[in-house]
PDB file of N, CA, C and O and ligand atoms in Angstrom:
ATOM      1  N   MET V 736     152.628 178.405 -62.857  1.00  0.00           N
ATOM      2  CA  MET V 736     152.995 179.120 -64.075  1.00  0.00           C
ATOM      3  C   MET V 736     153.584 178.126 -65.075  1.00  0.00           C
ATOM      4  O   MET V 736     154.339 177.239 -64.720  1.00  0.00           O
ATOM      5  N   LYS V 737     153.188 178.329 -66.319  1.00  0.00           N
ATOM      6  CA  LYS V 737     153.751 177.501 -67.383  1.00  0.00           C
ATOM      7  C   LYS V 737     154.385 178.421 -68.419  1.00  0.00           C
ATOM      8  O   LYS V 737     153.873 179.502 -68.695  1.00  0.00           O
ATOM      9  N   ILE V 738     155.482 177.980 -68.985  1.00  0.00           N
ATOM     10  CA  ILE V 738     156.204 178.826 -69.922  1.00  0.00           C
ATOM     11  C   ILE V 738     156.420 178.066 -71.231  1.00  0.00           C
ATOM     12  O   ILE V 738     156.619 176.845 -71.227  1.00  0.00           O
ATOM     13  N   THR V 739     156.318 178.809 -72.318  1.00  0.00           N
ATOM     14  CA  THR V 739     156.487 178.209 -73.636  1.00  0.00           C
ATOM     15  C   THR V 739     157.519 179.013 -74.411  1.00  0.00           C
ATOM     16  O   THR V 739     157.509 180.241 -74.375  1.00  0.00           O
ATOM     17  N   LEU V 740     158.403 178.315 -75.069  1.00  0.00           N
ATOM     18  CA  LEU V 740     159.410 178.960 -75.918  1.00  0.00           C
ATOM     19  C   LEU V 740     159.111 178.630 -77.371  1.00  0.00           C
ATOM     20  O   LEU V 740     159.006 177.463 -77.733  1.00  0.00           O
ATOM     21  N   ASP V 741     158.968 179.675 -78.186  1.00  0.00           N
ATOM     22  CA  ASP V 741     158.730 179.485 -79.613  1.00  0.00           C
ATOM     23  C   ASP V 741     160.083 179.557 -80.333  1.00  0.00           C
ATOM     24  O   ASP V 741     160.617 180.645 -80.573  1.00  0.00           O
ATOM     25  N   ASN V 742     160.613 178.387 -80.639  1.00  0.00           N
ATOM     26  CA  ASN V 742     161.947 178.337 -81.252  1.00  0.00           C
ATOM     27  C   ASN V 742     161.990 179.029 -82.607  1.00  0.00           C
ATOM     28  O   ASN V 742     163.048 179.511 -83.026  1.00  0.00           O
ATOM     29  N   ALA V 743     160.854 179.111 -83.285  1.00  0.00           N
ATOM     30  CA  ALA V 743     160.819 179.757 -84.595  1.00  0.00           C
ATOM     31  C   ALA V 743     161.022 181.270 -84.473  1.00  0.00           C
ATOM     32  O   ALA V 743     161.497 181.913 -85.406  1.00  0.00           O
ATOM     33  N   LYS V 744     160.676 181.824 -83.311  1.00  0.00           N
ATOM     34  CA  LYS V 744     160.831 183.276 -83.104  1.00  0.00           C
ATOM     35  C   LYS V 744     162.181 183.639 -82.500  1.00  0.00           C
ATOM     36  O   LYS V 744     162.651 184.761 -82.655  1.00  0.00           O
ATOM     37  N   CYS V 745     162.808 182.725 -81.779  1.00  0.00           N
ATOM     38  CA  CYS V 745     164.075 183.024 -81.106  1.00  0.00           C
ATOM     39  C   CYS V 745     165.153 183.372 -82.118  1.00  0.00           C
ATOM     40  O   CYS V 745     165.381 182.641 -83.079  1.00  0.00           O
ATOM     41  N   GLN V 746     165.817 184.512 -81.862  1.00  0.00           N
ATOM     42  CA  GLN V 746     166.914 184.950 -82.734  1.00  0.00           C
ATOM     43  C   GLN V 746     168.257 184.926 -82.006  1.00  0.00           C
ATOM     44  O   GLN V 746     169.247 185.467 -82.499  1.00  0.00           O
ATOM     45  N   GLY V 747     168.258 184.362 -80.813  1.00  0.00           N
ATOM     46  CA  GLY V 747     169.511 184.199 -80.076  1.00  0.00           C
ATOM     47  C   GLY V 747     170.004 185.440 -79.357  1.00  0.00           C
ATOM     48  O   GLY V 747     171.211 185.603 -79.161  1.00  0.00           O
ATOM     49  N   HIS V 748     169.115 186.304 -78.937  1.00  0.00           N
ATOM     50  CA  HIS V 748     169.539 187.515 -78.216  1.00  0.00           C
ATOM     51  C   HIS V 748     170.155 187.195 -76.862  1.00  0.00           C
ATOM     52  O   HIS V 748     170.936 187.994 -76.340  1.00  0.00           O
ATOM     53  N   GLY V 749     169.783 186.080 -76.278  1.00  0.00           N
ATOM     54  CA  GLY V 749     170.460 185.606 -75.068  1.00  0.00           C
ATOM     55  C   GLY V 749     170.032 186.238 -73.756  1.00  0.00           C
ATOM     56  O   GLY V 749     170.608 185.942 -72.714  1.00  0.00           O
ATOM     57  N   ARG V 750     169.051 187.106 -73.801  1.00  0.00           N
ATOM     58  CA  ARG V 750     168.632 187.739 -72.542  1.00  0.00           C
ATOM     59  C   ARG V 750     167.980 186.729 -71.605  1.00  0.00           C
ATOM     60  O   ARG V 750     168.123 186.836 -70.389  1.00  0.00           O
ATOM     61  N   CYS V 751     167.260 185.788 -72.163  1.00  0.00           N
ATOM     62  CA  CYS V 751     166.531 184.833 -71.317  1.00  0.00           C
ATOM     63  C   CYS V 751     167.479 183.990 -70.470  1.00  0.00           C
ATOM     64  O   CYS V 751     167.299 183.877 -69.262  1.00  0.00           O
ATOM     65  N   TYR V 752     168.489 183.416 -71.075  1.00  0.00           N
ATOM     66  CA  TYR V 752     169.369 182.554 -70.274  1.00  0.00           C
ATOM     67  C   TYR V 752     170.348 183.364 -69.425  1.00  0.00           C
ATOM     68  O   TYR V 752     170.918 182.840 -68.475  1.00  0.00           O
ATOM     69  N   ALA V 753     170.526 184.669 -69.741  1.00  0.00           N
ATOM     70  CA  ALA V 753     171.306 185.528 -68.849  1.00  0.00           C
ATOM     71  C   ALA V 753     170.487 185.888 -67.608  1.00  0.00           C
ATOM     72  O   ALA V 753     171.007 185.905 -66.496  1.00  0.00           O
ATOM     73  N   LEU V 754     169.202 186.159 -67.809  1.00  0.00           N
ATOM     74  CA  LEU V 754     168.340 186.595 -66.704  1.00  0.00           C
ATOM     75  C   LEU V 754     167.780 185.424 -65.899  1.00  0.00           C
ATOM     76  O   LEU V 754     167.495 185.570 -64.711  1.00  0.00           O
ATOM     77  N   ALA V 755     167.588 184.303 -66.544  1.00  0.00           N
ATOM     78  CA  ALA V 755     166.974 183.149 -65.872  1.00  0.00           C
ATOM     79  C   ALA V 755     167.715 181.865 -66.262  1.00  0.00           C
ATOM     80  O   ALA V 755     167.178 181.002 -66.964  1.00  0.00           O
ATOM     81  N   PRO V 756     168.949 181.724 -65.786  1.00  0.00           N
ATOM     82  CA  PRO V 756     169.767 180.571 -66.193  1.00  0.00           C
ATOM     83  C   PRO V 756     169.243 179.222 -65.699  1.00  0.00           C
ATOM     84  O   PRO V 756     169.632 178.191 -66.242  1.00  0.00           O
ATOM     85  N   ASP V 757     168.361 179.248 -64.707  1.00  0.00           N
ATOM     86  CA  ASP V 757     167.782 177.984 -64.248  1.00  0.00           C
ATOM     87  C   ASP V 757     166.568 177.577 -65.083  1.00  0.00           C
ATOM     88  O   ASP V 757     166.087 176.447 -64.970  1.00  0.00           O
ATOM     89  N   VAL V 758     166.096 178.501 -65.890  1.00  0.00           N
ATOM     90  CA  VAL V 758     164.913 178.230 -66.718  1.00  0.00           C
ATOM     91  C   VAL V 758     165.318 177.981 -68.173  1.00  0.00           C
ATOM     92  O   VAL V 758     164.734 177.132 -68.845  1.00  0.00           O
ATOM     93  N   PHE V 759     166.338 178.712 -68.627  1.00  0.00           N
ATOM     94  CA  PHE V 759     166.767 178.608 -70.023  1.00  0.00           C
ATOM     95  C   PHE V 759     168.242 178.265 -70.112  1.00  0.00           C
ATOM     96  O   PHE V 759     169.048 178.687 -69.281  1.00  0.00           O
ATOM     97  N   ASP V 760     168.565 177.539 -71.139  1.00  0.00           N
ATOM     98  CA  ASP V 760     169.952 177.254 -71.489  1.00  0.00           C
ATOM     99  C   ASP V 760     170.137 177.732 -72.928  1.00  0.00           C
ATOM    100  O   ASP V 760     169.170 178.144 -73.580  1.00  0.00           O
ATOM    101  N   SER V 761     171.367 177.697 -73.418  1.00  0.00           N
ATOM    102  CA  SER V 761     171.599 178.052 -74.817  1.00  0.00           C
ATOM    103  C   SER V 761     172.131 176.832 -75.549  1.00  0.00           C
ATOM    104  O   SER V 761     172.837 176.002 -74.965  1.00  0.00           O
ATOM    105  N   ASP V 762     171.802 176.760 -76.825  1.00  0.00           N
ATOM    106  CA  ASP V 762     172.379 175.674 -77.621  1.00  0.00           C
ATOM    107  C   ASP V 762     173.727 176.150 -78.177  1.00  0.00           C
ATOM    108  O   ASP V 762     174.199 177.246 -77.851  1.00  0.00           O
ATOM    109  N   ASP V 763     174.359 175.357 -79.002  1.00  0.00           N
ATOM    110  CA  ASP V 763     175.697 175.670 -79.494  1.00  0.00           C
ATOM    111  C   ASP V 763     175.744 176.937 -80.330  1.00  0.00           C
ATOM    112  O   ASP V 763     176.803 177.547 -80.507  1.00  0.00           O
ATOM    113  N   GLU V 764     174.596 177.360 -80.853  1.00  0.00           N
ATOM    114  CA  GLU V 764     174.560 178.558 -81.699  1.00  0.00           C
ATOM    115  C   GLU V 764     173.985 179.762 -80.975  1.00  0.00           C
ATOM    116  O   GLU V 764     173.769 180.802 -81.586  1.00  0.00           O
ATOM    117  N   GLY V 765     173.717 179.613 -79.678  1.00  0.00           N
ATOM    118  CA  GLY V 765     173.238 180.753 -78.892  1.00  0.00           C
ATOM    119  C   GLY V 765     171.732 180.910 -78.840  1.00  0.00           C
ATOM    120  O   GLY V 765     171.241 181.887 -78.267  1.00  0.00           O
ATOM    121  N   TYR V 766     171.023 179.959 -79.404  1.00  0.00           N
ATOM    122  CA  TYR V 766     169.567 180.007 -79.315  1.00  0.00           C
ATOM    123  C   TYR V 766     169.111 179.412 -77.988  1.00  0.00           C
ATOM    124  O   TYR V 766     169.806 178.588 -77.397  1.00  0.00           O
ATOM    125  N   ALA V 767     167.945 179.856 -77.559  1.00  0.00           N
ATOM    126  CA  ALA V 767     167.452 179.423 -76.246  1.00  0.00           C
ATOM    127  C   ALA V 767     166.925 177.995 -76.274  1.00  0.00           C
ATOM    128  O   ALA V 767     166.369 177.530 -77.269  1.00  0.00           O
ATOM    129  N   VAL V 768     167.126 177.332 -75.155  1.00  0.00           N
ATOM    130  CA  VAL V 768     166.575 175.998 -74.916  1.00  0.00           C
ATOM    131  C   VAL V 768     165.893 176.037 -73.555  1.00  0.00           C
ATOM    132  O   VAL V 768     166.472 176.524 -72.583  1.00  0.00           O
ATOM    133  N   LEU V 769     164.686 175.549 -73.490  1.00  0.00           N
ATOM    134  CA  LEU V 769     163.965 175.509 -72.225  1.00  0.00           C
ATOM    135  C   LEU V 769     164.512 174.362 -71.378  1.00  0.00           C
ATOM    136  O   LEU V 769     164.584 173.221 -71.832  1.00  0.00           O
ATOM    137  N   ARG V 770     164.888 174.668 -70.159  1.00  0.00           N
ATOM    138  CA  ARG V 770     165.450 173.636 -69.287  1.00  0.00           C
ATOM    139  C   ARG V 770     164.368 172.829 -68.581  1.00  0.00           C
ATOM    140  O   ARG V 770     164.671 171.803 -67.993  1.00  0.00           O
ATOM    141  N   LEU V 771     163.153 173.344 -68.581  1.00  0.00           N
ATOM    142  CA  LEU V 771     162.063 172.675 -67.868  1.00  0.00           C
ATOM    143  C   LEU V 771     161.321 171.797 -68.865  1.00  0.00           C
ATOM    144  O   LEU V 771     160.691 172.293 -69.793  1.00  0.00           O
ATOM    145  N   ALA V 772     161.400 170.504 -68.662  1.00  0.00           N
ATOM    146  CA  ALA V 772     160.891 169.555 -69.656  1.00  0.00           C
ATOM    147  C   ALA V 772     159.436 169.813 -70.027  1.00  0.00           C
ATOM    148  O   ALA V 772     159.090 169.848 -71.197  1.00  0.00           O
ATOM    149  N   ASP V 773     158.581 170.034 -69.067  1.00  0.00           N
ATOM    150  CA  ASP V 773     157.162 170.224 -69.363  1.00  0.00           C
ATOM    151  C   ASP V 773     156.748 171.690 -69.350  1.00  0.00           C
ATOM    152  O   ASP V 773     155.575 172.006 -69.499  1.00  0.00           O
ATOM    153  N   GLY V 774     157.719 172.590 -69.162  1.00  0.00           N
ATOM    154  CA  GLY V 774     157.422 174.016 -69.158  1.00  0.00           C
ATOM    155  C   GLY V 774     156.830 174.534 -67.862  1.00  0.00           C
ATOM    156  O   GLY V 774     156.564 175.725 -67.743  1.00  0.00           O
ATOM    157  N   VAL V 775     156.629 173.672 -66.907  1.00  0.00           N
ATOM    158  CA  VAL V 775     156.058 174.104 -65.624  1.00  0.00           C
ATOM    159  C   VAL V 775     157.175 174.717 -64.773  1.00  0.00           C
ATOM    160  O   VAL V 775     158.202 174.089 -64.529  1.00  0.00           O
ATOM    161  N   VAL V 776     156.956 175.974 -64.376  1.00  0.00           N
ATOM    162  CA  VAL V 776     157.983 176.723 -63.660  1.00  0.00           C
ATOM    163  C   VAL V 776     157.777 176.580 -62.150  1.00  0.00           C
ATOM    164  O   VAL V 776     156.707 176.919 -61.635  1.00  0.00           O
ATOM    165  N   PRO V 777     158.782 176.101 -61.414  1.00  0.00           N
ATOM    166  CA  PRO V 777     158.676 176.044 -59.961  1.00  0.00           C
ATOM    167  C   PRO V 777     158.501 177.459 -59.393  1.00  0.00           C
ATOM    168  O   PRO V 777     159.020 178.425 -59.972  1.00  0.00           O
ATOM    169  N   THR V 778     157.797 177.551 -58.289  1.00  0.00           N
ATOM    170  CA  THR V 778     157.462 178.855 -57.702  1.00  0.00           C
ATOM    171  C   THR V 778     158.680 179.755 -57.537  1.00  0.00           C
ATOM    172  O   THR V 778     158.633 180.945 -57.847  1.00  0.00           O
ATOM    173  N   GLU V 779     159.780 179.184 -57.098  1.00  0.00           N
ATOM    174  CA  GLU V 779     160.961 180.002 -56.828  1.00  0.00           C
ATOM    175  C   GLU V 779     161.615 180.559 -58.097  1.00  0.00           C
ATOM    176  O   GLU V 779     162.463 181.448 -58.016  1.00  0.00           O
ATOM    177  N   LEU V 780     161.236 180.050 -59.246  1.00  0.00           N
ATOM    178  CA  LEU V 780     161.813 180.550 -60.501  1.00  0.00           C
ATOM    179  C   LEU V 780     160.836 181.416 -61.291  1.00  0.00           C
ATOM    180  O   LEU V 780     161.164 181.907 -62.378  1.00  0.00           O
ATOM    181  N   GLU V 781     159.647 181.625 -60.762  1.00  0.00           N
ATOM    182  CA  GLU V 781     158.617 182.346 -61.517  1.00  0.00           C
ATOM    183  C   GLU V 781     159.016 183.780 -61.853  1.00  0.00           C
ATOM    184  O   GLU V 781     158.806 184.248 -62.963  1.00  0.00           O
ATOM    185  N   SER V 782     159.608 184.485 -60.889  1.00  0.00           N
ATOM    186  CA  SER V 782     159.942 185.888 -61.169  1.00  0.00           C
ATOM    187  C   SER V 782     161.037 185.977 -62.229  1.00  0.00           C
ATOM    188  O   SER V 782     160.995 186.848 -63.104  1.00  0.00           O
ATOM    189  N   ALA V 783     161.997 185.076 -62.185  1.00  0.00           N
ATOM    190  CA  ALA V 783     163.060 185.070 -63.193  1.00  0.00           C
ATOM    191  C   ALA V 783     162.489 184.713 -64.566  1.00  0.00           C
ATOM    192  O   ALA V 783     162.854 185.326 -65.580  1.00  0.00           O
ATOM    193  N   ALA V 784     161.585 183.762 -64.597  1.00  0.00           N
ATOM    194  CA  ALA V 784     160.973 183.362 -65.866  1.00  0.00           C
ATOM    195  C   ALA V 784     160.151 184.506 -66.461  1.00  0.00           C
ATOM    196  O   ALA V 784     160.199 184.762 -67.676  1.00  0.00           O
ATOM    197  N   GLN V 785     159.427 185.213 -65.607  1.00  0.00           N
ATOM    198  CA  GLN V 785     158.633 186.346 -66.087  1.00  0.00           C
ATOM    199  C   GLN V 785     159.543 187.446 -66.616  1.00  0.00           C
ATOM    200  O   GLN V 785     159.272 188.067 -67.652  1.00  0.00           O
ATOM    201  N   LEU V 786     160.637 187.700 -65.911  1.00  0.00           N
ATOM    202  CA  LEU V 786     161.603 188.718 -66.331  1.00  0.00           C
ATOM    203  C   LEU V 786     162.176 188.374 -67.711  1.00  0.00           C
ATOM    204  O   LEU V 786     162.308 189.243 -68.579  1.00  0.00           O
ATOM    205  N   ALA V 787     162.501 187.114 -67.905  1.00  0.00           N
ATOM    206  CA  ALA V 787     163.030 186.669 -69.190  1.00  0.00           C
ATOM    207  C   ALA V 787     162.007 186.882 -70.293  1.00  0.00           C
ATOM    208  O   ALA V 787     162.329 187.391 -71.379  1.00  0.00           O
ATOM    209  N   ALA V 788     160.760 186.522 -70.022  1.00  0.00           N
ATOM    210  CA  ALA V 788     159.701 186.685 -71.026  1.00  0.00           C
ATOM    211  C   ALA V 788     159.535 188.167 -71.372  1.00  0.00           C
ATOM    212  O   ALA V 788     159.405 188.531 -72.551  1.00  0.00           O
ATOM    213  N   ASP V 789     159.563 189.017 -70.360  1.00  0.00           N
ATOM    214  CA  ASP V 789     159.372 190.453 -70.573  1.00  0.00           C
ATOM    215  C   ASP V 789     160.524 191.074 -71.357  1.00  0.00           C
ATOM    216  O   ASP V 789     160.356 192.131 -71.973  1.00  0.00           O
ATOM    217  N   ASN V 790     161.686 190.446 -71.313  1.00  0.00           N
ATOM    218  CA  ASN V 790     162.870 191.038 -71.928  1.00  0.00           C
ATOM    219  C   ASN V 790     163.275 190.409 -73.253  1.00  0.00           C
ATOM    220  O   ASN V 790     164.279 190.816 -73.839  1.00  0.00           O
ATOM    221  N   CYS V 791     162.547 189.422 -73.719  1.00  0.00           N
ATOM    222  CA  CYS V 791     162.876 188.844 -75.033  1.00  0.00           C
ATOM    223  C   CYS V 791     162.395 189.791 -76.129  1.00  0.00           C
ATOM    224  O   CYS V 791     161.201 190.031 -76.252  1.00  0.00           O
ATOM    225  N   PRO V 792     163.317 190.329 -76.925  1.00  0.00           N
ATOM    226  CA  PRO V 792     162.930 191.288 -77.968  1.00  0.00           C
ATOM    227  C   PRO V 792     162.066 190.673 -79.065  1.00  0.00           C
ATOM    228  O   PRO V 792     161.420 191.392 -79.814  1.00  0.00           O
ATOM    229  N   GLU V 793     162.099 189.356 -79.176  1.00  0.00           N
ATOM    230  CA  GLU V 793     161.353 188.687 -80.251  1.00  0.00           C
ATOM    231  C   GLU V 793     160.006 188.136 -79.755  1.00  0.00           C
ATOM    232  O   GLU V 793     159.296 187.500 -80.541  1.00  0.00           O
ATOM    233  N   TYR V 794     159.673 188.368 -78.500  1.00  0.00           N
ATOM    234  CA  TYR V 794     158.427 187.851 -77.930  1.00  0.00           C
ATOM    235  C   TYR V 794     158.309 186.338 -78.137  1.00  0.00           C
ATOM    236  O   TYR V 794     157.243 185.814 -78.463  1.00  0.00           O
ATOM    237  N   ALA V 795     159.433 185.654 -77.972  1.00  0.00           N
ATOM    238  CA  ALA V 795     159.463 184.211 -78.201  1.00  0.00           C
ATOM    239  C   ALA V 795     159.008 183.410 -76.972  1.00  0.00           C
ATOM    240  O   ALA V 795     158.803 182.209 -77.063  1.00  0.00           O
ATOM    241  N   ILE V 796     158.875 184.105 -75.840  1.00  0.00           N
ATOM    242  CA  ILE V 796     158.551 183.417 -74.587  1.00  0.00           C
ATOM    243  C   ILE V 796     157.149 183.811 -74.141  1.00  0.00           C
ATOM    244  O   ILE V 796     156.851 184.996 -74.002  1.00  0.00           O
ATOM    245  N   THR V 797     156.308 182.822 -73.924  1.00  0.00           N
ATOM    246  CA  THR V 797     154.927 183.060 -73.491  1.00  0.00           C
ATOM    247  C   THR V 797     154.740 182.481 -72.103  1.00  0.00           C
ATOM    248  O   THR V 797     155.182 181.375 -71.814  1.00  0.00           O
ATOM    249  N   VAL V 798     154.087 183.264 -71.250  1.00  0.00           N
ATOM    250  CA  VAL V 798     153.797 182.835 -69.880  1.00  0.00           C
ATOM    251  C   VAL V 798     152.302 182.612 -69.726  1.00  0.00           C
ATOM    252  O   VAL V 798     151.495 183.424 -70.168  1.00  0.00           O
ATOM    253  N   GLU V 799     151.959 181.477 -69.150  1.00  0.00           N
ATOM    254  CA  GLU V 799     150.547 181.190 -68.803  1.00  0.00           C
ATOM    255  C   GLU V 799     150.437 181.063 -67.302  1.00  0.00           C
ATOM    256  O   GLU V 799     151.248 180.395 -66.681  1.00  0.00           O
ATOM    257  N   ARG V 800     149.414 181.702 -66.753  1.00  0.00           N
ATOM    258  CA  ARG V 800     149.204 181.600 -65.305  1.00  0.00           C
ATOM    259  C   ARG V 800     147.914 180.903 -65.015  1.00  0.00           C
ATOM    260  O   ARG V 800     147.025 180.850 -65.824  1.00  0.00           O
TER     261      ARG V 800
HETATM  262 FE1  F3S M 498     165.888 183.840 -77.955  1.00  0.00          FE
HETATM  263 FE2  F3S M 498     164.567 185.744 -76.807  1.00  0.00          FE
HETATM  264 FE3  F3S M 498     166.153 184.266 -75.434  1.00  0.00          FE
HETATM  265  S1  F3S M 498     165.436 185.822 -78.835  1.00  0.00           S
HETATM  266  S2  F3S M 498     167.785 183.655 -76.802  1.00  0.00           S
HETATM  267  S3  F3S M 498     164.310 183.592 -76.460  1.00  0.00           S
HETATM  268  S4  F3S M 498     165.932 186.455 -75.221  1.00  0.00           S
END
């Protein structure tokens, strides 16, 4: 699974880093930062990453399988 964060769409709702703290971090202003350098999600984090994508109100997170 690969995950992409569109920083232009992120409005800082914070659900992603609350639901998947190993996949997302927040910057100083509360916007999401992807913790995975190349966006490739380890198997054990896939369900959390999918949950975060499903719960972003701005559809800023895209999942590729
Ligand atoms: Fe941003 Fe969506 Fe996360 S708006 S902080 S990517 S829940």
